[in-house]
Backbone as numpy.savetxt, mean C-alpha at the origin, in Angstrom:
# Nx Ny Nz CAx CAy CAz Cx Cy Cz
8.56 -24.15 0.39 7.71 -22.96 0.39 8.59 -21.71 0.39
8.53 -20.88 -0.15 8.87 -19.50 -0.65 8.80 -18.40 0.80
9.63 -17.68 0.49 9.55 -16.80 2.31 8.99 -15.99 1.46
8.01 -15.24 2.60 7.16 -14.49 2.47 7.96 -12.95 2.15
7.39 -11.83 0.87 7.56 -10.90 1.00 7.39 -10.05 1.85
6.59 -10.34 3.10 6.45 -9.21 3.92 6.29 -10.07 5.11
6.76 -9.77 6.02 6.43 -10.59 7.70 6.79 -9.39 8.84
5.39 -9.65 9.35 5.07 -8.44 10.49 5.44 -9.80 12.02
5.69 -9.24 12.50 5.46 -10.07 14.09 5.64 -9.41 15.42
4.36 -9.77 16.21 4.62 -9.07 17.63 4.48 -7.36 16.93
4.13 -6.81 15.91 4.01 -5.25 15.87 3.01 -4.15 17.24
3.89 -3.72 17.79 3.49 -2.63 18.65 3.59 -1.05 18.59
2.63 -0.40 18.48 2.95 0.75 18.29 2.00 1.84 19.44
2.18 2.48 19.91 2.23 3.41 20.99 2.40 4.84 20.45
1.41 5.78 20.60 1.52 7.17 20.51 1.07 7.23 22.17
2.27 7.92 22.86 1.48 8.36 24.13 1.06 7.14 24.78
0.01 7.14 25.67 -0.29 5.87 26.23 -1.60 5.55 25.21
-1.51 5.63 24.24 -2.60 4.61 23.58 -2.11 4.30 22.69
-2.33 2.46 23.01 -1.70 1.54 22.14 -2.47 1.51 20.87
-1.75 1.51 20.13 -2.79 1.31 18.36 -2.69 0.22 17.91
-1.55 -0.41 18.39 -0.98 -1.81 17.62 -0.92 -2.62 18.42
-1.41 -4.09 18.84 -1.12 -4.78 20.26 -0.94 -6.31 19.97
0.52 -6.32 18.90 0.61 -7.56 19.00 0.17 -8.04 17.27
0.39 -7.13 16.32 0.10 -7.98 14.88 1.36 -8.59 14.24
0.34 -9.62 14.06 1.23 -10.61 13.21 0.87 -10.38 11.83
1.40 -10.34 10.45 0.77 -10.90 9.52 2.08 -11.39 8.19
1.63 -12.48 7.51 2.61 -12.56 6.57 2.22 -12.56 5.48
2.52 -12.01 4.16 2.75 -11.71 2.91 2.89 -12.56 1.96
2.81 -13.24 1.09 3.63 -14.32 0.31 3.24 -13.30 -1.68
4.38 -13.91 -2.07 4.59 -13.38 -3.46 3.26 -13.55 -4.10
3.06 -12.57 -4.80 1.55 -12.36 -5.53 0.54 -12.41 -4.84
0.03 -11.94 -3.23 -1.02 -11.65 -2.78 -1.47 -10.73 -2.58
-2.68 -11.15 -2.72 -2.99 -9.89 -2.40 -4.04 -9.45 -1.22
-3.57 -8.88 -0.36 -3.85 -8.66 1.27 -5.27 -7.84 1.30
-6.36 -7.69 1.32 -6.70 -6.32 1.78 -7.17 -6.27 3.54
-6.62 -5.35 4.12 -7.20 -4.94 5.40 -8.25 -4.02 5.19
-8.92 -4.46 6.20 -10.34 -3.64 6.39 -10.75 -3.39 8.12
-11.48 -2.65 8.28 -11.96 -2.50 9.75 -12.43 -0.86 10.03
-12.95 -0.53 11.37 -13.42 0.74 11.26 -12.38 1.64 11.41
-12.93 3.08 10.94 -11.98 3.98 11.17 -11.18 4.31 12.81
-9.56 4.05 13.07 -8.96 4.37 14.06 -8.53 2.59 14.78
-9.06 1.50 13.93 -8.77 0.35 14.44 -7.07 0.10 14.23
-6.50 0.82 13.41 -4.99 0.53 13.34 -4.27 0.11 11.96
-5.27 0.21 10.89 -5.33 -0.06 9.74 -3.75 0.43 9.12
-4.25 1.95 9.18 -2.96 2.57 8.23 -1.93 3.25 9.19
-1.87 2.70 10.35 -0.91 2.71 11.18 0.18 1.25 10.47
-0.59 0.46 10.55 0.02 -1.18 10.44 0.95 -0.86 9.02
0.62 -0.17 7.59 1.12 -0.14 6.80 2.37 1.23 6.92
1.99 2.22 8.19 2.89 3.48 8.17 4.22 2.64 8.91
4.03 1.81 9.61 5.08 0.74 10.40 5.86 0.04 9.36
5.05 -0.54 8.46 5.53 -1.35 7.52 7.42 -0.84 7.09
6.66 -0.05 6.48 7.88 1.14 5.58 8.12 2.11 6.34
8.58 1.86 8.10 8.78 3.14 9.09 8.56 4.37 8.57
7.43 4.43 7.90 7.18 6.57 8.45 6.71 6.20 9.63
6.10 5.37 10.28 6.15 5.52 11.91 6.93 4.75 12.61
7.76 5.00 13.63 8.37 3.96 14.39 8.01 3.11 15.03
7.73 1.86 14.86 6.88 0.87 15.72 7.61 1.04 17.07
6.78 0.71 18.12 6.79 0.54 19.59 7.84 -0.34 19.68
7.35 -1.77 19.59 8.37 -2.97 19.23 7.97 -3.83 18.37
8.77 -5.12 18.04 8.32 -6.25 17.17 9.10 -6.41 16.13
8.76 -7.00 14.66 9.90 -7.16 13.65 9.24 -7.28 12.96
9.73 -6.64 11.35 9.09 -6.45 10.07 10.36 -6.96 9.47
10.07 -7.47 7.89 10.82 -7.73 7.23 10.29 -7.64 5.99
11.35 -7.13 5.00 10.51 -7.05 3.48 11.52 -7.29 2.81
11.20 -8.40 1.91 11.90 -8.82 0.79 13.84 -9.42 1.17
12.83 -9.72 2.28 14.60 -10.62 2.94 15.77 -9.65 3.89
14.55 -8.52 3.85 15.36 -7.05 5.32 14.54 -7.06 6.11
15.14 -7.85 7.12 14.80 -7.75 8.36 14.92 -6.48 9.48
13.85 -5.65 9.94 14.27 -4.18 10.91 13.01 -4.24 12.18
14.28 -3.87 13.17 13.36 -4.03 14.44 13.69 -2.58 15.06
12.48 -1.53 15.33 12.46 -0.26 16.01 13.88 -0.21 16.89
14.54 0.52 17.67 15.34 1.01 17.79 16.18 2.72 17.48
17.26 2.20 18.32 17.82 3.90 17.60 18.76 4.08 16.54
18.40 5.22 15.58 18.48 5.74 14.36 20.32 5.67 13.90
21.06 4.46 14.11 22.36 4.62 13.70 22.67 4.26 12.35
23.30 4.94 11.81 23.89 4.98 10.45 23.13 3.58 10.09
23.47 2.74 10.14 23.15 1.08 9.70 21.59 1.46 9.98
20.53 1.56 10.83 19.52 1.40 11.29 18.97 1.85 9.90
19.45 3.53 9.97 18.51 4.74 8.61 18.94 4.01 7.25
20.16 3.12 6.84 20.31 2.55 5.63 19.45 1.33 5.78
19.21 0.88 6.26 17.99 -0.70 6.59 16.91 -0.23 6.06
16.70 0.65 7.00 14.95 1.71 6.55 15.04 1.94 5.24
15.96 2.75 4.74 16.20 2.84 3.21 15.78 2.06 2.42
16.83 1.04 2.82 16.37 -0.68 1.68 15.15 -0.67 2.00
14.29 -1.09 2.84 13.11 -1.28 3.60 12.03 -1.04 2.28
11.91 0.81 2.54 11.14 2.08 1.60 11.63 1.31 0.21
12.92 0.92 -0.35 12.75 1.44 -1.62 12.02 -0.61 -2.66
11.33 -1.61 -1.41 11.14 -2.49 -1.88 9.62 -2.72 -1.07
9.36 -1.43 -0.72 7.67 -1.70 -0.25 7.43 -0.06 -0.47
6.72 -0.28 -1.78 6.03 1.29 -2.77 4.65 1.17 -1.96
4.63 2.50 -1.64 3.49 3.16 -0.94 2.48 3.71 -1.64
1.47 3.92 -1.49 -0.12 4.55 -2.24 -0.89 5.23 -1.10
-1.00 6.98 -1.07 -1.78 7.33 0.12 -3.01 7.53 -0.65
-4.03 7.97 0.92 -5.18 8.58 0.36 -5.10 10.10 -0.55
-4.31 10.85 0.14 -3.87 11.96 -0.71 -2.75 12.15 -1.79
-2.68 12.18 -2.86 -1.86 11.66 -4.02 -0.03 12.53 -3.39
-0.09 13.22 -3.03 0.98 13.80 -2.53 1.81 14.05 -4.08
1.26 14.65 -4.99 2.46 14.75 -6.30 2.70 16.77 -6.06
4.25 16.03 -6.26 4.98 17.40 -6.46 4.06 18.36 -7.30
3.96 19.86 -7.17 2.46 20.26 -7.81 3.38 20.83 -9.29
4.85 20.88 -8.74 5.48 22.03 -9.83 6.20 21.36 -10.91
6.03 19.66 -10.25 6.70 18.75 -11.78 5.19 18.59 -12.64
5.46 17.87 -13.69 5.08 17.17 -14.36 4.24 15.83 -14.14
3.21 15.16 -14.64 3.19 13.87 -14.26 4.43 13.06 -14.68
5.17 12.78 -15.43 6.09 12.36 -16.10 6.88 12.44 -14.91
7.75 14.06 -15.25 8.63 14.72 -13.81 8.18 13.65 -12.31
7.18 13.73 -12.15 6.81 12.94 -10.73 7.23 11.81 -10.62
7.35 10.93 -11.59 7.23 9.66 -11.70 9.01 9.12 -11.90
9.33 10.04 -12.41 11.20 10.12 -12.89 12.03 10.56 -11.62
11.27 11.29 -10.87 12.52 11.80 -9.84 12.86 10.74 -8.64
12.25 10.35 -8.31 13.05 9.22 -7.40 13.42 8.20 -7.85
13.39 7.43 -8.89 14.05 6.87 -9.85 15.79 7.29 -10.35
15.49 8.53 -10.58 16.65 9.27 -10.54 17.81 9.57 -9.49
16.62 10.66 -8.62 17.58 10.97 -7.37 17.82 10.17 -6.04
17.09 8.46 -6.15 17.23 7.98 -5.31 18.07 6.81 -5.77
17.80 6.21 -6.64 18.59 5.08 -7.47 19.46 5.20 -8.13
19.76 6.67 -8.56 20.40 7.16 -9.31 20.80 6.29 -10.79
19.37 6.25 -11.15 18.97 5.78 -12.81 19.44 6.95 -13.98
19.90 6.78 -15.02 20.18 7.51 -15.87 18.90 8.14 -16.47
18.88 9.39 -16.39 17.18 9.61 -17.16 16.91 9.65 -18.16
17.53 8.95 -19.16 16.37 9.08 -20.26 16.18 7.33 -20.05
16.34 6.59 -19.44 16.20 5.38 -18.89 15.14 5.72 -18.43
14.71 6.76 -17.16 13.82 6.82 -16.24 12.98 7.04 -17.05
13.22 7.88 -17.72 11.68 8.46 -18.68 11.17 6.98 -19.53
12.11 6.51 -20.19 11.41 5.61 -21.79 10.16 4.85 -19.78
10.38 4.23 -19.35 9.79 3.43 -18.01 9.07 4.14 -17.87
8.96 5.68 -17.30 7.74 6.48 -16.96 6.70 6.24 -17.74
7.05 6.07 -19.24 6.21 6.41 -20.34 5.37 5.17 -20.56
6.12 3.65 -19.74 5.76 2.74 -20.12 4.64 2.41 -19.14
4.61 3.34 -17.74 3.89 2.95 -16.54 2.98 3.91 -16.78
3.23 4.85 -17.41 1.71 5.93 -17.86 0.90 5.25 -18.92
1.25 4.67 -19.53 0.70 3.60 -20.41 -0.29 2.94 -19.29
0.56 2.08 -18.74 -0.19 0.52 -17.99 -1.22 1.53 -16.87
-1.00 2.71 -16.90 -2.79 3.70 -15.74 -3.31 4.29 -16.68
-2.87 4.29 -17.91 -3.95 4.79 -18.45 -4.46 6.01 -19.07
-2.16 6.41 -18.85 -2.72 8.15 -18.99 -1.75 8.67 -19.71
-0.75 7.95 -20.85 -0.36 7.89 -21.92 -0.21 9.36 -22.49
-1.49 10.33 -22.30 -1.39 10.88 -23.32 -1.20 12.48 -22.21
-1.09 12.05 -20.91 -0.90 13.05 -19.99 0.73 13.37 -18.85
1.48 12.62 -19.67 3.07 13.39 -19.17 3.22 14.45 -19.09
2.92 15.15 -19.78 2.94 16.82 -19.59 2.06 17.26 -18.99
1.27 16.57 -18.13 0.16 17.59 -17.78 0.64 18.15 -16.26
0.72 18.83 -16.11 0.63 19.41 -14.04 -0.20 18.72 -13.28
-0.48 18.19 -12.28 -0.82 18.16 -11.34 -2.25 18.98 -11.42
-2.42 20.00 -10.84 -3.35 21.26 -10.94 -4.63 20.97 -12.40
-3.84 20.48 -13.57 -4.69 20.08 -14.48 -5.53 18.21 -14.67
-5.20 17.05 -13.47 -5.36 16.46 -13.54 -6.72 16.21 -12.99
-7.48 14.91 -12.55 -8.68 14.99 -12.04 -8.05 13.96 -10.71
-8.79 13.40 -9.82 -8.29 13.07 -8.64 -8.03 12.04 -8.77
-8.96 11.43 -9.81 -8.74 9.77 -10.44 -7.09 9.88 -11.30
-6.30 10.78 -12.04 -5.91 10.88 -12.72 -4.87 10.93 -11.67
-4.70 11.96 -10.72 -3.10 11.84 -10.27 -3.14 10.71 -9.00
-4.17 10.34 -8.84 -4.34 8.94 -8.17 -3.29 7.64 -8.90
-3.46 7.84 -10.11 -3.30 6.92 -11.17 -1.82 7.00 -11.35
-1.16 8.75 -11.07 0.11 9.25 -11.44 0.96 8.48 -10.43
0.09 8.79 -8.81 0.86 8.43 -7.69 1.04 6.56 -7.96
0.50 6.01 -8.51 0.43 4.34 -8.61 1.58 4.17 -9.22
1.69 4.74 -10.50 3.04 5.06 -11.36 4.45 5.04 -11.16
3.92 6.42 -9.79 5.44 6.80 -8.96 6.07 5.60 -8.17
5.22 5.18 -7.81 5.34 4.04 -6.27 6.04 2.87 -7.69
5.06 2.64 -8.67 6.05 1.62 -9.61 7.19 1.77 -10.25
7.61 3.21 -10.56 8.56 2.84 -11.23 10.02 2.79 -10.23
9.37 2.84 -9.09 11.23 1.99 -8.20 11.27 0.46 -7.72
10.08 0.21 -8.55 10.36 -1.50 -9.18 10.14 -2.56 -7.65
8.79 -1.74 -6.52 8.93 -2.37 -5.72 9.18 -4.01 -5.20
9.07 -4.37 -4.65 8.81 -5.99 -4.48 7.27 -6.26 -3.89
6.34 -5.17 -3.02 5.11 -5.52 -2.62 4.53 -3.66 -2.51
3.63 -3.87 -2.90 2.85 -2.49 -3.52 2.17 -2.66 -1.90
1.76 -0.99 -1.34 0.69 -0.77 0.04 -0.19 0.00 -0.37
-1.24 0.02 -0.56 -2.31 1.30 -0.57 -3.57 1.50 0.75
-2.73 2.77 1.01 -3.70 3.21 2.35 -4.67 3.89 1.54
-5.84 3.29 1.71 -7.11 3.43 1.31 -7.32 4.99 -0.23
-6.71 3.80 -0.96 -6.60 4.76 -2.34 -7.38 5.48 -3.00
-8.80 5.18 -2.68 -9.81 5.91 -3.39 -10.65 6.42 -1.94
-10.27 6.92 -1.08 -11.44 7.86 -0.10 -11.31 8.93 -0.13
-10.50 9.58 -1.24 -10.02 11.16 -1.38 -10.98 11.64 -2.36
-11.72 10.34 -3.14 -11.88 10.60 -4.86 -13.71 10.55 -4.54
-13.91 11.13 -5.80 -15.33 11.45 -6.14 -15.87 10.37 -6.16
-17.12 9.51 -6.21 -17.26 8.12 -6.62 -17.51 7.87 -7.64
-17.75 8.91 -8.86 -17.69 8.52 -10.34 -15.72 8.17 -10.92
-14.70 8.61 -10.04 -13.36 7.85 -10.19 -12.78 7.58 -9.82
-13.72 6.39 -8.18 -12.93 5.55 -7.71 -13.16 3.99 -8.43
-13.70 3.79 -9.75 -13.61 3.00 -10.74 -12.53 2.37 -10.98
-11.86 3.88 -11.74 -10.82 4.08 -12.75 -9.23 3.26 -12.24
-9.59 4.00 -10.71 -8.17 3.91 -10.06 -8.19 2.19 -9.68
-9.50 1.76 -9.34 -9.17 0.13 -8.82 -9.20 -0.59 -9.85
-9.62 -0.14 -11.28 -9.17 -0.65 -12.45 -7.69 -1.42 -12.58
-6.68 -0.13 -12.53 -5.36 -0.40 -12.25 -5.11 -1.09 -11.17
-5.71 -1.16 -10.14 -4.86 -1.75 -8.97 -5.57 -3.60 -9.54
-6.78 -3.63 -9.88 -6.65 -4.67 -9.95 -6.19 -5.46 -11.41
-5.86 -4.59 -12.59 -5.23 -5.46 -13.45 -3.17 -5.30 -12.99
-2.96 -4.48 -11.82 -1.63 -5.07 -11.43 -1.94 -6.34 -10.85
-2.66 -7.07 -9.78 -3.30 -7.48 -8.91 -3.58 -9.16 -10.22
-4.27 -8.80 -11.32 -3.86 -10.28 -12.24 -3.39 -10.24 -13.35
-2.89 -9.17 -13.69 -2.04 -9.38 -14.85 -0.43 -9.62 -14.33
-0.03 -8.63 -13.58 1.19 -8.87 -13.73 1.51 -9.66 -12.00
0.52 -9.61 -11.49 0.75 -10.55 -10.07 1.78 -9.89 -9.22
1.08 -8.53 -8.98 2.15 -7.73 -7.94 1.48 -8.17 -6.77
2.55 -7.99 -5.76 2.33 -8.55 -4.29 1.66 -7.11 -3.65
0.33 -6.91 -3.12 -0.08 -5.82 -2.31 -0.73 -6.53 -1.15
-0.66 -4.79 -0.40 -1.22 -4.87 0.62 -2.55 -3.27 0.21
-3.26 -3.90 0.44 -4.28 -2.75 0.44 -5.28 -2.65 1.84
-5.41 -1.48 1.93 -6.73 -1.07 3.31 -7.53 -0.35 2.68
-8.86 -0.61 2.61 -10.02 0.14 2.05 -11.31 -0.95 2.51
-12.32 -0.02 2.17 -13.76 -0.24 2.16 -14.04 -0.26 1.47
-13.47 -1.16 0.37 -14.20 -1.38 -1.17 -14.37 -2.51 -1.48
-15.51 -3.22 -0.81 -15.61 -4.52 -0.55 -15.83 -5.28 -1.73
-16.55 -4.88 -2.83 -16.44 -5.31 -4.35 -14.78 -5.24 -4.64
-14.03 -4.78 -4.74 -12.78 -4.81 -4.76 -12.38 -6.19 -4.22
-12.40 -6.25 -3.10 -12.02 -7.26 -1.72 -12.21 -8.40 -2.56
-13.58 -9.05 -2.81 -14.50 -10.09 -3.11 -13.70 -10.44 -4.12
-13.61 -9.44 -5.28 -12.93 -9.58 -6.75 -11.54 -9.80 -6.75
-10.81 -8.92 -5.76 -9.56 -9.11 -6.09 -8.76 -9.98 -5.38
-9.19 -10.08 -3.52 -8.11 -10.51 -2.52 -7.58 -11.83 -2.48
-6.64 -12.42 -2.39 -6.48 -13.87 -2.14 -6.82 -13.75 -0.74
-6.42 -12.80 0.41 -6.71 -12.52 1.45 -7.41 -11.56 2.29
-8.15 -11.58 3.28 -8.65 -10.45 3.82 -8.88 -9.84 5.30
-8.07 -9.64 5.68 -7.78 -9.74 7.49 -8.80 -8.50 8.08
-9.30 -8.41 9.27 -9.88 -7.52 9.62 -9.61 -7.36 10.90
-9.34 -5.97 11.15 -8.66 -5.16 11.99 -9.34 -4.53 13.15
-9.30 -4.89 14.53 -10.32 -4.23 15.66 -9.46 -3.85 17.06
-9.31 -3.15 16.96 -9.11 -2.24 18.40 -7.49 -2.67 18.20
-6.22 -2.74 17.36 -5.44 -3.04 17.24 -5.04 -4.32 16.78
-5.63 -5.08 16.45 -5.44 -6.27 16.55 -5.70 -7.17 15.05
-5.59 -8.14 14.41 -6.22 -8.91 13.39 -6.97 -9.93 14.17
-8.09 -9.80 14.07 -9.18 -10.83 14.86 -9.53 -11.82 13.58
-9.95 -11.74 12.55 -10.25 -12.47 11.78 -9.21 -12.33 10.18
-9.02 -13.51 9.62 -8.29 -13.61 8.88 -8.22 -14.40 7.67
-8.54 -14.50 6.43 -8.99 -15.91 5.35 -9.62 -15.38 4.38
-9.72 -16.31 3.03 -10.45 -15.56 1.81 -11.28 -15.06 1.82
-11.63 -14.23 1.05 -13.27 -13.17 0.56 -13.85 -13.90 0.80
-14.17 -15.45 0.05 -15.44 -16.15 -0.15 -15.55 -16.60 1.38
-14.67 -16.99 2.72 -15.32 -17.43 3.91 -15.60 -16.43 4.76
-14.47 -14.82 4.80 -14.59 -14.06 5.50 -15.74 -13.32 5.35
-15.82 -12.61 4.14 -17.59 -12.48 3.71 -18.42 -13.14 4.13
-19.25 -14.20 3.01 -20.18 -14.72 3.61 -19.98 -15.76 4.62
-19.15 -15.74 5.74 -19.49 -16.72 6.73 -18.25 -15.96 8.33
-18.95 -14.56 7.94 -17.26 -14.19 8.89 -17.44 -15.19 10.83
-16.59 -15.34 11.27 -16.26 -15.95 12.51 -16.23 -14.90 13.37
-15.93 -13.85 13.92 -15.93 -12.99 14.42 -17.20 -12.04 14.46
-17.72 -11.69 15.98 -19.07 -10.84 16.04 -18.38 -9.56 15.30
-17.53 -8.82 15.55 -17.27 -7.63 15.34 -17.16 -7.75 13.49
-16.19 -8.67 13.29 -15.87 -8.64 11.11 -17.48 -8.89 10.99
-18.53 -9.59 11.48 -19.61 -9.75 10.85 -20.97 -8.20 11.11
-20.45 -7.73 12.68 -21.62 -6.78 12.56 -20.63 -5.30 11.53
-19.57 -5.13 11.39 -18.87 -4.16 10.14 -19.09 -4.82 8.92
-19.33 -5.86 8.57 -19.83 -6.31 7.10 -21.62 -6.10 6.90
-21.77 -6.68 7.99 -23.48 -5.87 7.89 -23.74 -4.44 7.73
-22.18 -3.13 8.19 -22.87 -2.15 8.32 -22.54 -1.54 6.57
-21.14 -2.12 6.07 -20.90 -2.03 4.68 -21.42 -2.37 3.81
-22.06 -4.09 3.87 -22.46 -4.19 2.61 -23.96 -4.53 2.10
């Protein structure tokens, strides 16, 4: 059996005295695809800000793609771990976060560039090839400012791909967006999802998504993964009072 792209264990995380995280486990394996779900403040997009330390977990051990990092203090070795960490688990927020003064193109080329230090017209022919695969081919030049929410949704998917992650995260990718183009955007996530069999982790309330896309689907309560297993048992047959009275209130 294949080691898992992503392995959480014992994750603790602590703002202050309230625990958010108390003890998650979860593991990853190549081409799954994860989605977490649960109510708002259960620990959802904490669990993925841990993942790829923008937050410092409390304690416990993460590992991605064969880098192993356990919280601690910030020594030379620690911040290069984190590094590797970030540049093999590509992130997706709710807010597209694109530079407003590049380009879509520009957006998608600069950390490619200034982090990998890729030759750019390398970076670009790839940009051009990942604006293709969202859909927006004909919008490299466009700004930011001129896009629609579905559109630099689509840009930010782009960005996160072209540093060639090993497991894609999306903190709840479409709750920013209108609902005529949160379509568009799970379009893409789910022909990465079976065409090319990228490994994600996704958190959202897009339970048609879930059903259609997840090999897996864990659900998240008061810190914790209480319930855990495919769409087809966690859906219709969840084990847990709490995953079943939040599926009654969703779907």
């Amino acid at each position: 059996m294949t080691e898992p792209v992503v392995r959480v264990s014992d994750l603790r995380k602590s703002f202050g005295d309230n625990e958010v995280l108390k003890g998650v486990d979860l593991e990853v394996a190549r081409g799954e695809v994860v989605v977490v779900f649960g109510r708002s403040g259960s620990g959802k997009s904490t669990l993925l800000r841990c993942i790829n330390f923008l937050e410092e977990p409390t304690s416990g051990t993460i590992e991605v793609g064969g880098i192993r990092i356990e919280p601690g203090t910030r020594t030379h070795r620690q911040r290069e771990t984190i590094r590797s960490v970030r540049l093999k688990a590509g992130m997706v927020f709710q807010e597209f976060n694109l530079f407003p003064h590049l380009t879509a193109l520009e957006n998608i080329i600069e950390a490619p560039v200034t982090v990998k230090g890729q030759e750019r017209n390398h970076a670009i022919e790839v940009a051009r090839v990942l604006l293709t695969q969202v859909g927006l081919a004909d919008k490299g030049d466009a700004y930011p400012i001129h896009l629609s929410g579905g559109q630099k949704q689509r840009v930010a998917i782009a960005r996160a791909l072209a540093m060639e992650p090993e497991v894609m995260m999306f903190d709840e990718p479409t709750s920013a967006l209108d609902p005529e183009l949160i379509s568009e955007v799970l379009s893409v996530m789910r022909s990465l999802a079976t065409e090319t069999h990228m490994t994600m982790i996704v958190v959202t309330h897009e339970m048609g998504f879930a059903r259609e896309v997840a090999t897996t689907m864990a659900f998240v309560d008061e810190g914790n993964i209480v319930e855990k297993g495919p769409p087809a048992s966690v859906i219709t047959n969840p084990q847990h009072a709490q995953t079943k009275r939040f599926l009654e209130a969703v779907l």
